[in-house]
JSON list of C-alpha atoms in Angstrom, two decimals:
[
{"chain": "A", "resi": 25, "resn": "MET", "atom": "CA", "xyz": [60.79, 13.85, -22.72]},
{"chain": "A", "resi": 26, "resn": "THR", "atom": "CA", "xyz": [61.04, 12.54, -26.03]},
{"chain": "A", "resi": 27, "resn": "LEU", "atom": "CA", "xyz": [57.96, 11.05, -27.92]},
{"chain": "A", "resi": 28, "resn": "LEU", "atom": "CA", "xyz": [58.09, 9.10, -31.40]},
{"chain": "A", "resi": 29, "resn": "LEU", "atom": "CA", "xyz": [54.88, 10.00, -33.72]},
{"chain": "A", "resi": 30, "resn": "VAL", "atom": "CA", "xyz": [54.57, 7.31, -36.43]},
{"chain": "A", "resi": 31, "resn": "GLU", "atom": "CA", "xyz": [51.80, 8.63, -38.62]},
{"chain": "A", "resi": 32, "resn": "ASP", "atom": "CA", "xyz": [51.81, 8.96, -42.65]},
{"chain": "A", "resi": 33, "resn": "ASP", "atom": "CA", "xyz": [48.84, 11.59, -42.89]},
{"chain": "A", "resi": 34, "resn": "ALA", "atom": "CA", "xyz": [50.86, 14.64, -42.96]},
{"chain": "A", "resi": 35, "resn": "LEU", "atom": "CA", "xyz": [48.09, 17.07, -41.80]},
{"chain": "A", "resi": 36, "resn": "LEU", "atom": "CA", "xyz": [47.49, 14.92, -38.73]},
{"chain": "A", "resi": 37, "resn": "ALA", "atom": "CA", "xyz": [51.22, 14.31, -37.98]},
{"chain": "A", "resi": 38, "resn": "GLU", "atom": "CA", "xyz": [51.49, 18.11, -38.04]},
{"chain": "A", "resi": 39, "resn": "THR", "atom": "CA", "xyz": [48.45, 18.43, -35.48]},
{"chain": "A", "resi": 40, "resn": "LEU", "atom": "CA", "xyz": [49.42, 15.94, -33.39]},
{"chain": "A", "resi": 41, "resn": "THR", "atom": "CA", "xyz": [53.12, 17.10, -32.87]},
{"chain": "A", "resi": 42, "resn": "GLU", "atom": "CA", "xyz": [51.98, 20.77, -32.35]},
{"chain": "A", "resi": 43, "resn": "THR", "atom": "CA", "xyz": [49.67, 19.47, -29.80]},
{"chain": "A", "resi": 44, "resn": "LEU", "atom": "CA", "xyz": [52.40, 17.13, -27.64]},
{"chain": "A", "resi": 45, "resn": "ARG", "atom": "CA", "xyz": [54.77, 20.22, -28.28]},
{"chain": "A", "resi": 46, "resn": "LEU", "atom": "CA", "xyz": [52.41, 22.53, -26.68]},
{"chain": "A", "resi": 47, "resn": "GLN", "atom": "CA", "xyz": [52.23, 19.86, -23.53]},
{"chain": "A", "resi": 48, "resn": "GLY", "atom": "CA", "xyz": [55.81, 20.44, -23.05]},
{"chain": "A", "resi": 49, "resn": "HIS", "atom": "CA", "xyz": [56.95, 17.22, -25.06]},
{"chain": "A", "resi": 50, "resn": "GLU", "atom": "CA", "xyz": [59.91, 16.84, -27.47]},
{"chain": "A", "resi": 51, "resn": "VAL", "atom": "CA", "xyz": [58.53, 15.01, -30.71]},
{"chain": "A", "resi": 52, "resn": "CYS", "atom": "CA", "xyz": [60.15, 12.77, -33.11]},
{"chain": "A", "resi": 53, "resn": "CYS", "atom": "CA", "xyz": [57.80, 12.36, -36.18]},
{"chain": "A", "resi": 54, "resn": "LEU", "atom": "CA", "xyz": [58.16, 9.94, -38.78]},
{"chain": "A", "resi": 55, "resn": "ASP", "atom": "CA", "xyz": [55.86, 8.86, -41.72]},
{"chain": "A", "resi": 56, "resn": "ASP", "atom": "CA", "xyz": [57.33, 5.66, -42.77]},
{"chain": "A", "resi": 57, "resn": "GLY", "atom": "CA", "xyz": [57.08, 2.25, -40.84]},
{"chain": "A", "resi": 58, "resn": "SER", "atom": "CA", "xyz": [60.46, 1.18, -42.12]},
{"chain": "A", "resi": 59, "resn": "ALA", "atom": "CA", "xyz": [62.07, 4.42, -40.78]},
{"chain": "A", "resi": 60, "resn": "ALA", "atom": "CA", "xyz": [60.17, 3.77, -37.29]},
{"chain": "A", "resi": 61, "resn": "HIS", "atom": "CA", "xyz": [61.50, -0.15, -37.58]},
{"chain": "A", "resi": 62, "resn": "GLU", "atom": "CA", "xyz": [65.05, 1.34, -37.73]},
{"chain": "A", "resi": 63, "resn": "ARG", "atom": "CA", "xyz": [64.59, 4.06, -35.07]},
{"chain": "A", "resi": 64, "resn": "LEU", "atom": "CA", "xyz": [63.40, 1.56, -32.48]},
{"chain": "A", "resi": 65, "resn": "ALA", "atom": "CA", "xyz": [65.66, -1.17, -33.63]},
{"chain": "A", "resi": 66, "resn": "VAL", "atom": "CA", "xyz": [68.38, -0.50, -30.98]},
{"chain": "A", "resi": 67, "resn": "PRO", "atom": "CA", "xyz": [68.11, -0.80, -27.31]},
{"chain": "A", "resi": 68, "resn": "GLY", "atom": "CA", "xyz": [68.34, 2.69, -25.33]},
{"chain": "A", "resi": 69, "resn": "HIS", "atom": "CA", "xyz": [66.48, 4.32, -28.00]},
{"chain": "A", "resi": 70, "resn": "GLY", "atom": "CA", "xyz": [65.88, 7.09, -25.56]},
{"chain": "A", "resi": 71, "resn": "LEU", "atom": "CA", "xyz": [61.92, 7.45, -26.12]},
{"chain": "A", "resi": 72, "resn": "ALA", "atom": "CA", "xyz": [59.47, 7.74, -23.50]},
{"chain": "A", "resi": 73, "resn": "LEU", "atom": "CA", "xyz": [56.31, 6.91, -25.55]},
{"chain": "A", "resi": 74, "resn": "VAL", "atom": "CA", "xyz": [55.68, 5.72, -29.08]},
{"chain": "A", "resi": 75, "resn": "LEU", "atom": "CA", "xyz": [52.29, 6.64, -30.89]},
{"chain": "A", "resi": 76, "resn": "LEU", "atom": "CA", "xyz": [52.13, 4.32, -33.79]},
{"chain": "A", "resi": 77, "resn": "ASP", "atom": "CA", "xyz": [49.57, 4.42, -36.72]},
{"chain": "A", "resi": 78, "resn": "LEU", "atom": "CA", "xyz": [49.05, 0.86, -38.14]},
{"chain": "A", "resi": 79, "resn": "ASN", "atom": "CA", "xyz": [48.61, 1.70, -42.01]},
{"chain": "A", "resi": 80, "resn": "LEU", "atom": "CA", "xyz": [51.98, 2.70, -42.70]},
{"chain": "A", "resi": 81, "resn": "PRO", "atom": "CA", "xyz": [54.01, 2.59, -45.93]},
{"chain": "A", "resi": 82, "resn": "GLY", "atom": "CA", "xyz": [57.25, 0.44, -45.92]},
{"chain": "A", "resi": 83, "resn": "CYS", "atom": "CA", "xyz": [56.42, -1.62, -43.10]},
{"chain": "A", "resi": 84, "resn": "GLY", "atom": "CA", "xyz": [53.20, -1.99, -41.23]},
{"chain": "A", "resi": 85, "resn": "GLY", "atom": "CA", "xyz": [52.68, -0.86, -37.76]},
{"chain": "A", "resi": 86, "resn": "LEU", "atom": "CA", "xyz": [52.12, -4.22, -36.13]},
{"chain": "A", "resi": 87, "resn": "GLU", "atom": "CA", "xyz": [55.39, -5.22, -37.38]},
{"chain": "A", "resi": 88, "resn": "VAL", "atom": "CA", "xyz": [57.18, -2.28, -35.81]},
{"chain": "A", "resi": 89, "resn": "LEU", "atom": "CA", "xyz": [55.33, -2.98, -32.53]},
{"chain": "A", "resi": 90, "resn": "GLU", "atom": "CA", "xyz": [56.42, -6.83, -32.86]},
{"chain": "A", "resi": 91, "resn": "ALA", "atom": "CA", "xyz": [59.83, -5.69, -33.56]},
{"chain": "A", "resi": 92, "resn": "LEU", "atom": "CA", "xyz": [60.15, -3.46, -30.65]},
{"chain": "A", "resi": 93, "resn": "ARG", "atom": "CA", "xyz": [58.64, -5.76, -28.22]},
{"chain": "A", "resi": 94, "resn": "ALA", "atom": "CA", "xyz": [61.31, -8.27, -28.85]},
{"chain": "A", "resi": 95, "resn": "HIS", "atom": "CA", "xyz": [63.84, -6.30, -27.20]},
{"chain": "A", "resi": 96, "resn": "ASP", "atom": "CA", "xyz": [61.88, -3.55, -25.17]},
{"chain": "A", "resi": 97, "resn": "ARG", "atom": "CA", "xyz": [59.08, -4.29, -22.95]},
{"chain": "A", "resi": 98, "resn": "ALA", "atom": "CA", "xyz": [58.79, -1.23, -21.19]},
{"chain": "A", "resi": 99, "resn": "THR", "atom": "CA", "xyz": [58.49, 1.76, -23.58]},
{"chain": "A", "resi": 100, "resn": "PRO", "atom": "CA", "xyz": [54.93, 2.57, -23.78]},
{"chain": "A", "resi": 101, "resn": "VAL", "atom": "CA", "xyz": [53.15, 2.32, -27.22]},
{"chain": "A", "resi": 102, "resn": "LEU", "atom": "CA", "xyz": [49.62, 3.95, -28.03]},
{"chain": "A", "resi": 103, "resn": "ILE", "atom": "CA", "xyz": [48.13, 2.74, -31.38]},
{"chain": "A", "resi": 104, "resn": "LEU", "atom": "CA", "xyz": [46.36, 4.83, -33.47]},
{"chain": "A", "resi": 105, "resn": "THR", "atom": "CA", "xyz": [43.86, 2.85, -35.87]},
{"chain": "A", "resi": 106, "resn": "ALA", "atom": "CA", "xyz": [40.86, 3.37, -38.19]},
{"chain": "A", "resi": 107, "resn": "ARG", "atom": "CA", "xyz": [37.35, 3.20, -36.32]},
{"chain": "A", "resi": 108, "resn": "GLY", "atom": "CA", "xyz": [36.27, 0.02, -37.91]},
{"chain": "A", "resi": 109, "resn": "ALA", "atom": "CA", "xyz": [39.71, -1.87, -37.58]},
{"chain": "A", "resi": 110, "resn": "VAL", "atom": "CA", "xyz": [38.93, -4.05, -34.18]},
{"chain": "A", "resi": 111, "resn": "GLU", "atom": "CA", "xyz": [41.40, -6.85, -35.60]},
{"chain": "A", "resi": 112, "resn": "ASP", "atom": "CA", "xyz": [44.13, -4.67, -35.89]},
{"chain": "A", "resi": 113, "resn": "ARG", "atom": "CA", "xyz": [43.26, -3.11, -32.33]},
{"chain": "A", "resi": 114, "resn": "VAL", "atom": "CA", "xyz": [43.26, -6.63, -30.79]},
{"chain": "A", "resi": 115, "resn": "ARG", "atom": "CA", "xyz": [46.08, -7.72, -32.70]},
{"chain": "A", "resi": 116, "resn": "GLY", "atom": "CA", "xyz": [48.02, -4.78, -31.57]},
{"chain": "A", "resi": 117, "resn": "LEU", "atom": "CA", "xyz": [47.07, -5.34, -27.88]},
{"chain": "A", "resi": 118, "resn": "ASP", "atom": "CA", "xyz": [47.99, -8.86, -28.02]},
{"chain": "A", "resi": 119, "resn": "LEU", "atom": "CA", "xyz": [51.62, -7.58, -29.59]},
{"chain": "A", "resi": 120, "resn": "GLY", "atom": "CA", "xyz": [51.88, -5.67, -26.52]},
{"chain": "A", "resi": 121, "resn": "ALA", "atom": "CA", "xyz": [50.54, -2.17, -27.07]},
{"chain": "A", "resi": 122, "resn": "ASP", "atom": "CA", "xyz": [49.44, -0.30, -23.88]},
{"chain": "A", "resi": 123, "resn": "ASP", "atom": "CA", "xyz": [46.45, 1.60, -25.40]},
{"chain": "A", "resi": 124, "resn": "TYR", "atom": "CA", "xyz": [44.94, 2.52, -28.50]},
{"chain": "A", "resi": 125, "resn": "LEU", "atom": "CA", "xyz": [42.78, 5.36, -29.82]},
{"chain": "A", "resi": 126, "resn": "ALA", "atom": "CA", "xyz": [40.39, 4.96, -32.98]},
{"chain": "A", "resi": 127, "resn": "LYS", "atom": "CA", "xyz": [40.37, 7.63, -35.64]},
{"chain": "A", "resi": 128, "resn": "PRO", "atom": "CA", "xyz": [39.03, 10.17, -35.62]},
{"chain": "A", "resi": 129, "resn": "PHE", "atom": "CA", "xyz": [39.38, 11.35, -32.09]},
{"chain": "A", "resi": 130, "resn": "ALA", "atom": "CA", "xyz": [39.47, 14.17, -29.75]},
{"chain": "A", "resi": 131, "resn": "LEU", "atom": "CA", "xyz": [42.96, 16.00, -29.18]},
{"chain": "A", "resi": 132, "resn": "ASP", "atom": "CA", "xyz": [41.98, 16.13, -25.38]},
{"chain": "A", "resi": 133, "resn": "GLU", "atom": "CA", "xyz": [41.46, 12.47, -25.22]},
{"chain": "A", "resi": 134, "resn": "LEU", "atom": "CA", "xyz": [44.81, 12.07, -26.86]},
{"chain": "A", "resi": 135, "resn": "GLU", "atom": "CA", "xyz": [46.63, 14.16, -24.48]},
{"chain": "A", "resi": 136, "resn": "ALA", "atom": "CA", "xyz": [44.91, 12.37, -21.46]},
{"chain": "A", "resi": 137, "resn": "ARG", "atom": "CA", "xyz": [45.79, 9.04, -23.03]},
{"chain": "A", "resi": 138, "resn": "VAL", "atom": "CA", "xyz": [49.68, 10.13, -23.11]},
{"chain": "A", "resi": 139, "resn": "ARG", "atom": "CA", "xyz": [49.35, 11.55, -19.42]},
{"chain": "A", "resi": 140, "resn": "ALA", "atom": "CA", "xyz": [48.48, 8.57, -18.36]},
{"chain": "A", "resi": 141, "resn": "LEU", "atom": "CA", "xyz": [50.75, 6.36, -20.23]},
{"chain": "A", "resi": 142, "resn": "LEU", "atom": "CA", "xyz": [53.48, 8.37, -18.90]},
{"chain": "A", "resi": 143, "resn": "ARG", "atom": "CA", "xyz": [52.26, 8.23, -15.40]},
{"chain": "A", "resi": 144, "resn": "ARG", "atom": "CA", "xyz": [52.50, 4.33, -15.73]},
{"chain": "A", "resi": 145, "resn": "ARG", "atom": "CA", "xyz": [55.99, 4.75, -17.18]},
{"chain": "A", "resi": 146, "resn": "SER", "atom": "CA", "xyz": [57.46, 6.71, -14.33]},
{"chain": "A", "resi": 147, "resn": "PRO", "atom": "CA", "xyz": [54.60, 6.16, -11.42]},
{"chain": "A", "resi": 148, "resn": "ALA", "atom": "CA", "xyz": [54.20, 8.95, -8.56]},
{"chain": "A", "resi": 149, "resn": "ALA", "atom": "CA", "xyz": [54.12, 7.88, -4.98]},
{"chain": "A", "resi": 150, "resn": "ALA", "atom": "CA", "xyz": [50.61, 8.80, -5.01]},
{"chain": "A", "resi": 151, "resn": "LEU", "atom": "CA", "xyz": [47.42, 9.35, -7.46]},
{"chain": "A", "resi": 152, "resn": "THR", "atom": "CA", "xyz": [44.97, 11.63, -6.58]},
{"chain": "A", "resi": 153, "resn": "ALA", "atom": "CA", "xyz": [41.27, 12.62, -7.41]},
{"chain": "A", "resi": 154, "resn": "GLY", "atom": "CA", "xyz": [40.20, 15.66, -5.28]},
{"chain": "A", "resi": 155, "resn": "PRO", "atom": "CA", "xyz": [39.99, 14.50, -1.71]},
{"chain": "A", "resi": 156, "resn": "LEU", "atom": "CA", "xyz": [40.69, 10.71, -2.69]},
{"chain": "A", "resi": 157, "resn": "THR", "atom": "CA", "xyz": [44.20, 9.76, -2.73]},
{"chain": "A", "resi": 158, "resn": "LEU", "atom": "CA", "xyz": [46.05, 6.21, -3.38]},
{"chain": "A", "resi": 159, "resn": "ASP", "atom": "CA", "xyz": [49.32, 5.72, -1.59]},
{"chain": "A", "resi": 160, "resn": "ILE", "atom": "CA", "xyz": [50.68, 3.39, -4.69]},
{"chain": "A", "resi": 161, "resn": "ARG", "atom": "CA", "xyz": [53.55, 1.80, -2.35]},
{"chain": "A", "resi": 162, "resn": "GLN", "atom": "CA", "xyz": [51.37, 0.94, 0.73]},
{"chain": "A", "resi": 163, "resn": "GLN", "atom": "CA", "xyz": [48.47, 0.40, -1.91]},
{"chain": "A", "resi": 164, "resn": "ARG", "atom": "CA", "xyz": [45.92, 2.37, 0.61]},
{"chain": "A", "resi": 165, "resn": "PHE", "atom": "CA", "xyz": [43.03, 4.57, -0.27]},
{"chain": "A", "resi": 166, "resn": "THR", "atom": "CA", "xyz": [42.03, 7.70, 1.89]},
{"chain": "A", "resi": 167, "resn": "LEU", "atom": "CA", "xyz": [39.14, 9.89, 1.23]},
{"chain": "A", "resi": 168, "resn": "GLU", "atom": "CA", "xyz": [38.99, 13.40, 2.77]},
{"chain": "A", "resi": 169, "resn": "GLY", "atom": "CA", "xyz": [41.67, 12.20, 4.79]},
{"chain": "A", "resi": 170, "resn": "GLU", "atom": "CA", "xyz": [40.25, 9.34, 6.29]},
{"chain": "A", "resi": 171, "resn": "PRO", "atom": "CA", "xyz": [41.21, 5.45, 5.49]},
{"chain": "A", "resi": 172, "resn": "LEU", "atom": "CA", "xyz": [38.78, 3.97, 2.93]},
{"chain": "A", "resi": 173, "resn": "THR", "atom": "CA", "xyz": [38.96, 0.47, 3.35]},
{"chain": "A", "resi": 174, "resn": "LEU", "atom": "CA", "xyz": [37.91, -1.72, 0.15]},
{"chain": "A", "resi": 175, "resn": "PRO", "atom": "CA", "xyz": [37.63, -5.35, -0.90]},
{"chain": "A", "resi": 176, "resn": "PRO", "atom": "CA", "xyz": [40.55, -6.66, -3.21]},
{"chain": "A", "resi": 177, "resn": "ARG", "atom": "CA", "xyz": [38.35, -6.30, -6.60]},
{"chain": "A", "resi": 178, "resn": "GLU", "atom": "CA", "xyz": [37.21, -2.55, -5.52]},
{"chain": "A", "resi": 179, "resn": "GLN", "atom": "CA", "xyz": [40.58, -1.57, -4.81]},
{"chain": "A", "resi": 180, "resn": "ARG", "atom": "CA", "xyz": [41.69, -2.74, -8.13]},
{"chain": "A", "resi": 181, "resn": "LEU", "atom": "CA", "xyz": [38.86, -0.96, -10.03]},
{"chain": "A", "resi": 182, "resn": "LEU", "atom": "CA", "xyz": [39.06, 2.04, -8.13]},
{"chain": "A", "resi": 183, "resn": "ALA", "atom": "CA", "xyz": [42.83, 2.39, -8.61]},
{"chain": "A", "resi": 184, "resn": "CYS", "atom": "CA", "xyz": [42.43, 1.96, -12.55]},
{"chain": "A", "resi": 185, "resn": "LEU", "atom": "CA", "xyz": [39.62, 4.40, -12.61]},
{"chain": "A", "resi": 186, "resn": "MET", "atom": "CA", "xyz": [42.15, 7.05, -10.70]},
{"chain": "A", "resi": 187, "resn": "GLN", "atom": "CA", "xyz": [44.78, 5.85, -13.37]},
{"chain": "A", "resi": 188, "resn": "HIS", "atom": "CA", "xyz": [42.35, 7.36, -15.81]},
{"chain": "A", "resi": 189, "resn": "ALA", "atom": "CA", "xyz": [41.03, 10.05, -13.71]},
{"chain": "A", "resi": 190, "resn": "GLY", "atom": "CA", "xyz": [39.16, 12.65, -15.91]},
{"chain": "A", "resi": 191, "resn": "THR", "atom": "CA", "xyz": [38.84, 10.46, -18.78]},
{"chain": "A", "resi": 192, "resn": "PRO", "atom": "CA", "xyz": [35.91, 8.09, -19.47]},
{"chain": "A", "resi": 193, "resn": "VAL", "atom": "CA", "xyz": [36.87, 4.45, -19.41]},
{"chain": "A", "resi": 194, "resn": "ASP", "atom": "CA", "xyz": [34.57, 1.85, -20.83]},
{"chain": "A", "resi": 195, "resn": "LYS", "atom": "CA", "xyz": [33.84, -1.69, -19.53]},
{"chain": "A", "resi": 196, "resn": "ALA", "atom": "CA", "xyz": [36.28, -3.43, -21.88]},
{"chain": "A", "resi": 197, "resn": "ARG", "atom": "CA", "xyz": [39.31, -1.40, -20.72]},
{"chain": "A", "resi": 198, "resn": "LEU", "atom": "CA", "xyz": [38.17, -1.63, -17.04]},
{"chain": "A", "resi": 199, "resn": "ALA", "atom": "CA", "xyz": [37.92, -5.52, -17.44]},
{"chain": "A", "resi": 200, "resn": "GLU", "atom": "CA", "xyz": [41.41, -5.71, -19.13]},
{"chain": "A", "resi": 201, "resn": "GLU", "atom": "CA", "xyz": [43.32, -3.41, -16.70]},
{"chain": "A", "resi": 202, "resn": "ALA", "atom": "CA", "xyz": [41.76, -3.86, -13.59]},
{"chain": "A", "resi": 203, "resn": "PHE", "atom": "CA", "xyz": [40.85, -7.52, -13.68]},
{"chain": "A", "resi": 204, "resn": "GLN", "atom": "CA", "xyz": [43.47, -9.18, -15.82]},
{"chain": "A", "resi": 205, "resn": "GLY", "atom": "CA", "xyz": [43.12, -12.57, -16.08]},
{"chain": "A", "resi": 206, "resn": "ASP", "atom": "CA", "xyz": [39.78, -12.80, -14.41]},
{"chain": "A", "resi": 207, "resn": "ALA", "atom": "CA", "xyz": [36.57, -13.61, -15.81]},
{"chain": "A", "resi": 208, "resn": "MET", "atom": "CA", "xyz": [34.84, -10.22, -15.59]},
{"chain": "A", "resi": 209, "resn": "GLY", "atom": "CA", "xyz": [31.31, -9.73, -17.14]},
{"chain": "A", "resi": 210, "resn": "ASP", "atom": "CA", "xyz": [29.76, -6.31, -17.89]},
{"chain": "A", "resi": 211, "resn": "ASN", "atom": "CA", "xyz": [27.16, -7.00, -14.85]},
{"chain": "A", "resi": 212, "resn": "ALA", "atom": "CA", "xyz": [29.91, -7.82, -12.43]},
{"chain": "A", "resi": 213, "resn": "ILE", "atom": "CA", "xyz": [31.75, -4.45, -13.24]},
{"chain": "A", "resi": 214, "resn": "GLU", "atom": "CA", "xyz": [28.52, -2.47, -12.85]},
{"chain": "A", "resi": 215, "resn": "VAL", "atom": "CA", "xyz": [28.01, -4.31, -9.52]},
{"chain": "A", "resi": 216, "resn": "TYR", "atom": "CA", "xyz": [31.54, -2.95, -8.31]},
{"chain": "A", "resi": 217, "resn": "VAL", "atom": "CA", "xyz": [30.90, 0.70, -9.83]},
{"chain": "A", "resi": 218, "resn": "HIS", "atom": "CA", "xyz": [27.60, 0.94, -7.90]},
{"chain": "A", "resi": 219, "resn": "ARG", "atom": "CA", "xyz": [29.37, -0.37, -4.71]},
{"chain": "A", "resi": 220, "resn": "LEU", "atom": "CA", "xyz": [31.85, 2.44, -5.08]},
{"chain": "A", "resi": 221, "resn": "ARG", "atom": "CA", "xyz": [29.44, 5.14, -6.11]},
{"chain": "A", "resi": 222, "resn": "LYS", "atom": "CA", "xyz": [27.83, 4.21, -2.62]},
{"chain": "A", "resi": 223, "resn": "ARG", "atom": "CA", "xyz": [31.18, 4.74, -0.87]},
{"chain": "A", "resi": 224, "resn": "LEU", "atom": "CA", "xyz": [31.94, 8.01, -2.61]},
{"chain": "A", "resi": 225, "resn": "ALA", "atom": "CA", "xyz": [28.59, 9.38, -1.73]},
{"chain": "A", "resi": 226, "resn": "GLY", "atom": "CA", "xyz": [28.83, 12.72, -0.05]},
{"chain": "A", "resi": 227, "resn": "SER", "atom": "CA", "xyz": [32.24, 13.59, -0.86]},
{"chain": "A", "resi": 228, "resn": "ALA", "atom": "CA", "xyz": [33.81, 15.70, -3.37]},
{"chain": "A", "resi": 229, "resn": "VAL", "atom": "CA", "xyz": [34.44, 12.89, -5.97]},
{"chain": "A", "resi": 230, "resn": "ALA", "atom": "CA", "xyz": [32.09, 11.56, -8.50]},
{"chain": "A", "resi": 231, "resn": "LEU", "atom": "CA", "xyz": [31.91, 8.36, -10.43]},
{"chain": "A", "resi": 232, "resn": "ARG", "atom": "CA", "xyz": [29.64, 9.29, -13.55]},
{"chain": "A", "resi": 233, "resn": "THR", "atom": "CA", "xyz": [28.44, 7.07, -16.33]},
{"chain": "A", "resi": 234, "resn": "VAL", "atom": "CA", "xyz": [29.51, 8.84, -19.83]},
{"chain": "A", "resi": 235, "resn": "ARG", "atom": "CA", "xyz": [26.66, 7.42, -22.35]},
{"chain": "A", "resi": 236, "resn": "GLY", "atom": "CA", "xyz": [28.57, 5.71, -24.70]},
{"chain": "A", "resi": 237, "resn": "LEU", "atom": "CA", "xyz": [31.86, 6.14, -23.33]},
{"chain": "A", "resi": 238, "resn": "GLY", "atom": "CA", "xyz": [32.09, 4.40, -19.83]},
{"chain": "A", "resi": 239, "resn": "TYR", "atom": "CA", "xyz": [32.74, 5.46, -16.46]},
{"chain": "A", "resi": 240, "resn": "LEU", "atom": "CA", "xyz": [34.37, 8.78, -15.28]},
{"chain": "A", "resi": 241, "resn": "LEU", "atom": "CA", "xyz": [35.97, 9.69, -12.32]},
{"chain": "A", "resi": 242, "resn": "GLU", "atom": "CA", "xyz": [36.40, 13.13, -11.26]},
{"chain": "A", "resi": 243, "resn": "ALA", "atom": "CA", "xyz": [36.52, 15.96, -8.53]},
{"chain": "A", "resi": 244, "resn": "GLU", "atom": "CA", "xyz": [33.58, 17.93, -8.36]}
]
């Protein structure tokens, strides 16, 4: 499984490449936007995931992303941005990026985001978090072997949290991924999280709040 890393900071690129290779991935690393544009220009590029810095020499990351999405909507793209570059992150998501990480970031968070994006690309038949299971084809949950029946919005929220199990997910990401197209405020998400906590109470699965980062679903 080959990943493309486009990053012009030599030290960071070396660190990320080594980290991803230790996870079992083959990594192609480029430090120039124009080279990335050329590498991604032809359909059938054979890449499983693109990690794309936005501030690149030659050709900007957003331009690379836009050109890729003109012929390829399937390959996941994780954009890497400066922490304060909110407009760039928004523009990247609008152009079709699947996720983003603001620099500086923890390597274990990068690994978790990569795993999540690759799972979405080649979805498994089921997702699990300890005794909690989601049959993806049937869209049915079981908890400790017993059916867990949920209203539609709680289903969507729990499925999203299971996609990111082990990684905190903030409200903005939950609203975008679980409730696409629905007007969903922070208070409504808090209500649904509270309901899910009650449904999971007493089991070996916990839905915790991680201050400043969001909600974390994990097996205890």
